[in-house]
Amino acid sequence: MTLISVIEVPQWRSSGSRTAERLVEGARLLAEMVPGGDRVRVEVAEGSTPAELAVTASRVRTARADAQGFPVTLGGDCGVDLEPIAAAVRRYGERLVVLWFDAHGDLNTPDTSPSGAFHGMVLRALTGEGHPELLPEVSLDPRRIVLAGARDLDAAEVAFIEERGVRHLRVEDLAGADALLDGVSRAGGDEIAVYIHIDLDVLDPSEFTSVGSPARGGLRAGQLLALVEAVAGRFEIAGLGITEYEPSDPADQATLTPLVSALVKTCTQPH
Ligand SMILES: NC(=[NH2+])NCCC[C@H](N)C(=O)O
């Protein structure tokens, strides 16, 4: 059995949601859903300036450096995946594909962001553009990004996707896994490793509402799991991040508990 390293990051200050403080409890609940493994809770720095967010990211880096197993990062907001993905790019280089399940693109820059919130800029920062304090040592090539389920994109994000070759699979492309598997393999070639980032707002609000920026027309929970199973059945998985749980409805906790444990299990299955 693969050893699992759970990193809980109760960061909420880089979310633009009014109810973002719920992410602290969400991180704790998510961490409880992951079976076994060694676990660490990262202490989050006060404040939301880029320098303060960078302090938290460096603590995530230290926590990861000590961890041995398959990295599972639990937010907190989407910004928590900055360092885990940067670490995967450092490790795998051009072999890494980032599969980003999210209703949003998180591809804004400080100049284009409508909210100013870093969680809407984190994926763009990983490509090397954004607040200087929050840029990775090695940038991710936008052509190695596969967006899955994004449906609430800002105009500047759409332009970036088109101009820089980000692959974008809409919810209607995800009825089965074929287009996703094809998109992931085209993004990376033969020997790839895939980092899977999940913002829970990729789910449809009809079955999951405990998020700060819901968007209609998303995935069903079983569909998300089936898609991740298909990807994990075919490619090496470099890491998993699950983010943006703002617990507000007990039914969502009941939906999430088996989903999270199944997601972790499938990502750590031996090939
Ligand atoms: N991960 C998220 N929930 N992101 C929401 C981003 C919303 C909007 N696009 C912004 O940049 O502010």
Short mmCIF file of C-alpha atoms and ligand atoms in Angstrom, two decimals:
data_model
loop_
_atom_site.label_atom_id
_atom_site.label_comp_id
_atom_site.label_asym_id
_atom_site.label_seq_id
_atom_site.Cartn_x
_atom_site.Cartn_y
_atom_site.Cartn_z
CA MET A 1 0.00 0.00 0.00
CA THR A 2 1.29 3.45 -0.88
CA LEU A 3 2.11 5.64 2.09
CA ILE A 4 0.03 8.81 2.12
CA SER A 5 1.20 12.20 3.39
CA VAL A 6 -1.71 14.41 4.31
CA ILE A 7 -1.00 18.14 4.48
CA GLU A 8 -3.82 20.23 5.89
CA VAL A 9 -3.61 23.91 4.99
CA PRO A 10 -6.44 25.95 6.57
CA GLN A 11 -5.66 29.00 4.47
CA TRP A 12 -8.69 31.19 3.79
CA ARG A 13 -7.33 34.67 3.26
CA SER A 14 -6.58 34.20 -0.40
CA SER A 15 -10.23 33.43 -1.10
CA GLY A 16 -12.52 36.24 -2.22
CA SER A 17 -15.58 34.57 -0.69
CA ARG A 18 -17.56 36.38 2.00
CA THR A 19 -17.75 33.16 4.00
CA ALA A 20 -14.13 32.15 3.45
CA GLU A 21 -13.41 31.59 7.14
CA ARG A 22 -15.43 28.38 6.85
CA LEU A 23 -12.49 26.97 4.91
CA VAL A 24 -10.63 26.47 8.20
CA GLU A 25 -13.22 23.95 9.39
CA GLY A 26 -13.43 22.54 5.86
CA ALA A 27 -9.71 21.75 5.88
CA ARG A 28 -10.03 19.92 9.19
CA LEU A 29 -13.01 17.88 7.98
CA LEU A 30 -11.31 17.02 4.70
CA ALA A 31 -8.20 15.83 6.54
CA GLU A 32 -10.37 13.54 8.66
CA MET A 33 -11.79 11.95 5.52
CA VAL A 34 -8.43 10.73 4.28
CA PRO A 35 -7.75 7.29 5.64
CA GLY A 36 -4.39 6.52 7.23
CA GLY A 37 -1.17 8.24 6.30
CA ASP A 38 1.09 10.60 8.15
CA ARG A 39 -0.37 14.03 8.62
CA VAL A 40 0.65 17.58 9.30
CA ARG A 41 -1.34 20.77 9.75
CA VAL A 42 0.42 23.83 8.42
CA GLU A 43 0.10 26.95 10.49
CA VAL A 44 -1.22 29.67 8.21
CA ALA A 45 0.35 33.14 8.34
CA GLU A 46 -1.83 36.09 9.29
CA GLY A 47 -2.92 38.42 6.50
CA SER A 48 -3.42 38.18 2.78
CA THR A 49 -0.58 40.17 1.26
CA PRO A 50 1.57 38.29 -1.25
CA ALA A 51 4.43 38.26 1.28
CA GLU A 52 2.18 36.72 3.94
CA LEU A 53 0.81 34.12 1.55
CA ALA A 54 4.41 33.32 0.60
CA VAL A 55 5.18 32.58 4.27
CA THR A 56 2.43 29.96 4.31
CA ALA A 57 3.66 28.51 1.00
CA SER A 58 7.16 28.17 2.42
CA ARG A 59 5.74 26.34 5.45
CA VAL A 60 3.96 23.97 3.08
CA ARG A 61 7.30 23.43 1.38
CA THR A 62 8.98 22.56 4.65
CA ALA A 63 6.15 20.22 5.63
CA ARG A 64 6.36 18.47 2.27
CA ALA A 65 10.11 18.12 2.46
CA ASP A 66 9.70 16.07 5.65
CA ALA A 67 6.90 13.93 4.25
CA GLN A 68 7.59 10.58 2.62
CA GLY A 69 4.40 9.41 0.99
CA PHE A 70 2.04 10.36 -1.83
CA PRO A 71 1.18 14.03 -1.22
CA VAL A 72 -2.44 14.88 -0.54
CA THR A 73 -2.96 18.60 0.10
CA LEU A 74 -6.19 19.71 1.69
CA GLY A 75 -7.37 23.31 1.61
CA GLY A 76 -8.31 25.84 2.41
CA ASP A 77 -8.70 27.84 -0.74
CA CYS A 78 -7.20 26.95 -4.13
CA GLY A 79 -4.07 28.94 -3.29
CA VAL A 80 -2.90 26.09 -1.05
CA ASP A 81 -1.84 24.12 -4.13
CA LEU A 82 0.76 26.71 -5.17
CA GLU A 83 3.71 25.00 -3.49
CA PRO A 84 2.64 21.35 -3.99
CA ILE A 85 2.31 21.93 -7.74
CA ALA A 86 5.52 23.97 -7.88
CA ALA A 87 7.23 21.04 -6.14
CA ALA A 88 5.82 18.63 -8.70
CA VAL A 89 7.10 20.82 -11.56
CA ARG A 90 10.54 20.92 -9.92
CA ARG A 91 10.49 17.17 -9.62
CA TYR A 92 8.96 16.06 -12.93
CA GLY A 93 9.79 19.04 -15.19
CA GLU A 94 8.24 18.79 -18.66
CA ARG A 95 6.74 15.42 -17.75
CA LEU A 96 4.21 17.06 -15.43
CA VAL A 97 0.63 17.74 -16.52
CA VAL A 98 -1.66 19.68 -14.18
CA LEU A 99 -5.27 18.58 -14.33
CA TRP A 100 -7.32 21.38 -12.79
CA PHE A 101 -10.92 20.50 -11.90
CA ASP A 102 -12.59 23.82 -11.11
CA ALA A 103 -15.58 25.93 -12.15
CA HIS A 104 -13.03 28.75 -12.54
CA GLY A 105 -9.75 29.13 -14.39
CA ASP A 106 -7.74 30.73 -11.58
CA LEU A 107 -5.72 32.26 -14.41
CA ASN A 108 -5.95 35.94 -13.52
CA THR A 109 -3.02 38.23 -12.88
CA PRO A 110 -3.04 41.03 -10.30
CA ASP A 111 -3.90 43.35 -13.21
CA THR A 112 -6.86 41.36 -14.54
CA SER A 113 -8.32 39.91 -11.32
CA PRO A 114 -11.84 41.21 -10.66
CA SER A 115 -11.58 40.32 -6.96
CA GLY A 116 -7.92 40.77 -6.12
CA ALA A 117 -8.08 37.36 -4.42
CA PHE A 118 -5.06 35.12 -4.97
CA HIS A 119 -7.14 31.94 -5.25
CA GLY A 120 -8.27 33.28 -8.64
CA MET A 121 -4.63 33.74 -9.75
CA VAL A 122 -2.84 30.65 -8.47
CA LEU A 123 -2.70 28.67 -11.69
CA ARG A 124 -1.45 31.69 -13.60
CA ALA A 125 1.22 32.25 -10.93
CA LEU A 126 2.40 28.68 -11.52
CA THR A 127 3.03 29.62 -15.15
CA GLY A 128 5.36 32.38 -13.94
CA GLU A 129 3.11 35.46 -14.07
CA GLY A 130 1.80 37.33 -11.04
CA HIS A 131 2.94 38.69 -7.69
CA PRO A 132 6.76 38.32 -7.64
CA GLU A 133 6.64 36.85 -4.10
CA LEU A 134 4.43 34.01 -5.27
CA LEU A 135 6.16 32.85 -8.43
CA PRO A 136 7.67 29.37 -8.60
CA GLU A 137 11.36 28.69 -9.25
CA VAL A 138 10.44 26.61 -12.29
CA SER A 139 7.43 27.72 -14.31
CA LEU A 140 4.72 25.44 -15.61
CA ASP A 141 4.23 25.55 -19.38
CA PRO A 142 0.57 26.56 -20.01
CA ARG A 143 0.37 23.77 -22.63
CA ARG A 144 0.77 21.29 -19.77
CA ILE A 145 -2.44 22.51 -18.14
CA VAL A 146 -5.78 20.76 -18.64
CA LEU A 147 -8.76 22.66 -17.27
CA ALA A 148 -11.72 20.41 -16.58
CA GLY A 149 -15.22 21.69 -15.92
CA ALA A 150 -14.41 25.43 -16.00
CA ARG A 151 -17.51 27.46 -16.78
CA ASP A 152 -17.09 30.80 -15.03
CA LEU A 153 -14.12 32.38 -16.77
CA ASP A 154 -13.14 36.05 -16.94
CA ALA A 155 -12.39 37.56 -20.37
CA ALA A 156 -8.66 37.81 -19.70
CA GLU A 157 -8.61 34.14 -18.70
CA VAL A 158 -10.32 33.12 -21.95
CA ALA A 159 -7.71 35.10 -23.90
CA PHE A 160 -4.86 33.44 -21.99
CA ILE A 161 -6.33 29.96 -22.59
CA GLU A 162 -6.60 30.60 -26.32
CA GLU A 163 -3.27 32.34 -26.78
CA ARG A 164 -1.12 30.07 -24.64
CA GLY A 165 -2.50 26.65 -25.51
CA VAL A 166 -4.19 25.71 -22.22
CA ARG A 167 -6.44 22.71 -22.86
CA HIS A 168 -10.02 23.28 -21.78
CA LEU A 169 -12.57 20.50 -21.41
CA ARG A 170 -16.05 21.77 -20.74
CA VAL A 171 -18.60 19.92 -18.64
CA GLU A 172 -20.28 18.72 -21.84
CA ASP A 173 -16.96 17.17 -22.96
CA LEU A 174 -16.80 15.15 -19.73
CA ALA A 175 -19.82 12.85 -20.05
CA GLY A 176 -17.27 10.04 -20.49
CA ALA A 177 -13.53 10.01 -19.88
CA ASP A 178 -12.29 9.71 -23.49
CA ALA A 179 -11.84 13.41 -24.23
CA LEU A 180 -10.15 13.93 -20.86
CA LEU A 181 -7.70 11.07 -21.34
CA ASP A 182 -6.95 12.35 -24.81
CA GLY A 183 -6.48 15.93 -23.57
CA VAL A 184 -4.14 14.84 -20.77
CA SER A 185 -2.01 12.69 -23.04
CA ARG A 186 -1.80 15.41 -25.71
CA ALA A 187 -0.74 17.89 -23.04
CA GLY A 188 2.16 15.77 -21.95
CA GLY A 189 3.21 12.92 -24.21
CA ASP A 190 4.03 9.37 -23.19
CA GLU A 191 5.79 9.35 -19.83
CA ILE A 192 3.71 11.85 -17.97
CA ALA A 193 2.83 12.33 -14.35
CA VAL A 194 -0.43 14.12 -13.55
CA TYR A 195 -1.06 16.41 -10.58
CA ILE A 196 -4.79 16.48 -9.87
CA HIS A 197 -6.22 19.65 -8.35
CA ILE A 198 -9.86 19.62 -7.32
CA ASP A 199 -11.78 22.75 -6.39
CA LEU A 200 -15.06 21.38 -5.08
CA ASP A 201 -16.96 24.08 -6.96
CA VAL A 202 -16.42 21.95 -10.06
CA LEU A 203 -19.39 19.98 -8.68
CA ASP A 204 -22.89 21.01 -9.62
CA PRO A 205 -24.68 23.08 -6.94
CA SER A 206 -27.65 20.71 -7.16
CA GLU A 207 -25.58 18.15 -5.32
CA PHE A 208 -22.94 20.14 -3.48
CA THR A 209 -23.36 23.70 -2.21
CA SER A 210 -20.67 24.11 0.44
CA VAL A 211 -18.38 26.33 -1.63
CA GLY A 212 -17.79 30.08 -1.72
CA SER A 213 -18.14 30.62 -5.49
CA PRO A 214 -20.75 28.17 -6.80
CA ALA A 215 -21.46 28.00 -10.53
CA ARG A 216 -24.32 26.22 -12.22
CA GLY A 217 -23.85 23.39 -14.68
CA GLY A 218 -21.10 21.36 -13.00
CA LEU A 219 -20.12 17.73 -12.57
CA ARG A 220 -21.89 15.14 -10.47
CA ALA A 221 -19.85 13.65 -7.62
CA GLY A 222 -19.89 10.15 -9.15
CA GLN A 223 -18.81 11.59 -12.46
CA LEU A 224 -15.85 13.39 -10.91
CA LEU A 225 -14.74 10.16 -9.26
CA ALA A 226 -15.11 8.17 -12.50
CA LEU A 227 -13.01 10.75 -14.37
CA VAL A 228 -10.25 10.66 -11.76
CA GLU A 229 -10.36 6.85 -11.76
CA ALA A 230 -9.89 6.83 -15.53
CA VAL A 231 -6.91 9.18 -15.34
CA ALA A 232 -5.33 7.29 -12.43
CA GLY A 233 -5.85 4.01 -14.27
CA ARG A 234 -3.77 5.26 -17.16
CA PHE A 235 -1.17 7.72 -15.83
CA GLU A 236 1.16 8.11 -12.89
CA ILE A 237 -0.36 10.51 -10.36
CA ALA A 238 2.10 13.03 -8.92
CA GLY A 239 -0.14 14.43 -6.19
CA LEU A 240 -3.68 15.39 -5.28
CA GLY A 241 -5.14 18.61 -3.90
CA ILE A 242 -8.72 19.04 -2.69
CA THR A 243 -9.83 22.58 -1.94
CA GLU A 244 -12.56 25.14 -1.24
CA TYR A 245 -14.76 23.18 1.16
CA GLU A 246 -16.84 25.72 3.10
CA PRO A 247 -19.03 23.41 5.19
CA SER A 248 -22.58 24.71 5.43
CA ASP A 249 -24.85 21.73 4.77
CA PRO A 250 -24.56 18.34 6.53
CA ALA A 251 -25.70 16.64 3.31
CA ASP A 252 -22.52 17.89 1.66
CA GLN A 253 -20.40 16.30 4.38
CA ALA A 254 -22.21 13.01 3.64
CA THR A 255 -21.49 13.39 -0.10
CA LEU A 256 -17.87 14.29 0.48
CA THR A 257 -16.82 11.63 2.98
CA PRO A 258 -16.96 8.61 0.62
CA LEU A 259 -15.88 10.72 -2.35
CA VAL A 260 -12.66 11.95 -0.73
CA SER A 261 -11.64 8.54 0.49
CA ALA A 262 -12.34 7.01 -2.94
CA LEU A 263 -10.40 9.78 -4.70
CA VAL A 264 -7.36 9.22 -2.49
CA LYS A 265 -7.62 5.47 -2.87
CA THR A 266 -7.75 5.58 -6.66
CA CYS A 267 -4.83 8.01 -6.86
CA THR A 268 -2.65 5.74 -4.73
CA GLN A 269 -3.58 2.40 -6.27
CA PRO A 270 -0.66 0.36 -7.57
CA HIS A 271 -0.44 0.10 -11.36
N1 LIG B 1 -10.93 29.07 -6.98
C1 LIG B 1 -11.94 29.90 -7.03
N2 LIG B 1 -13.04 29.70 -6.38
N3 LIG B 1 -11.76 30.99 -7.80
C2 LIG B 1 -12.74 32.02 -7.97
C3 LIG B 1 -12.20 33.06 -8.88
C4 LIG B 1 -13.24 34.07 -9.24
C5 LIG B 1 -12.77 35.14 -10.23
N4 LIG B 1 -12.45 34.57 -11.49
C6 LIG B 1 -11.58 35.90 -9.65
O1 LIG B 1 -10.52 35.88 -10.19
O2 LIG B 1 -11.68 36.48 -8.63
#
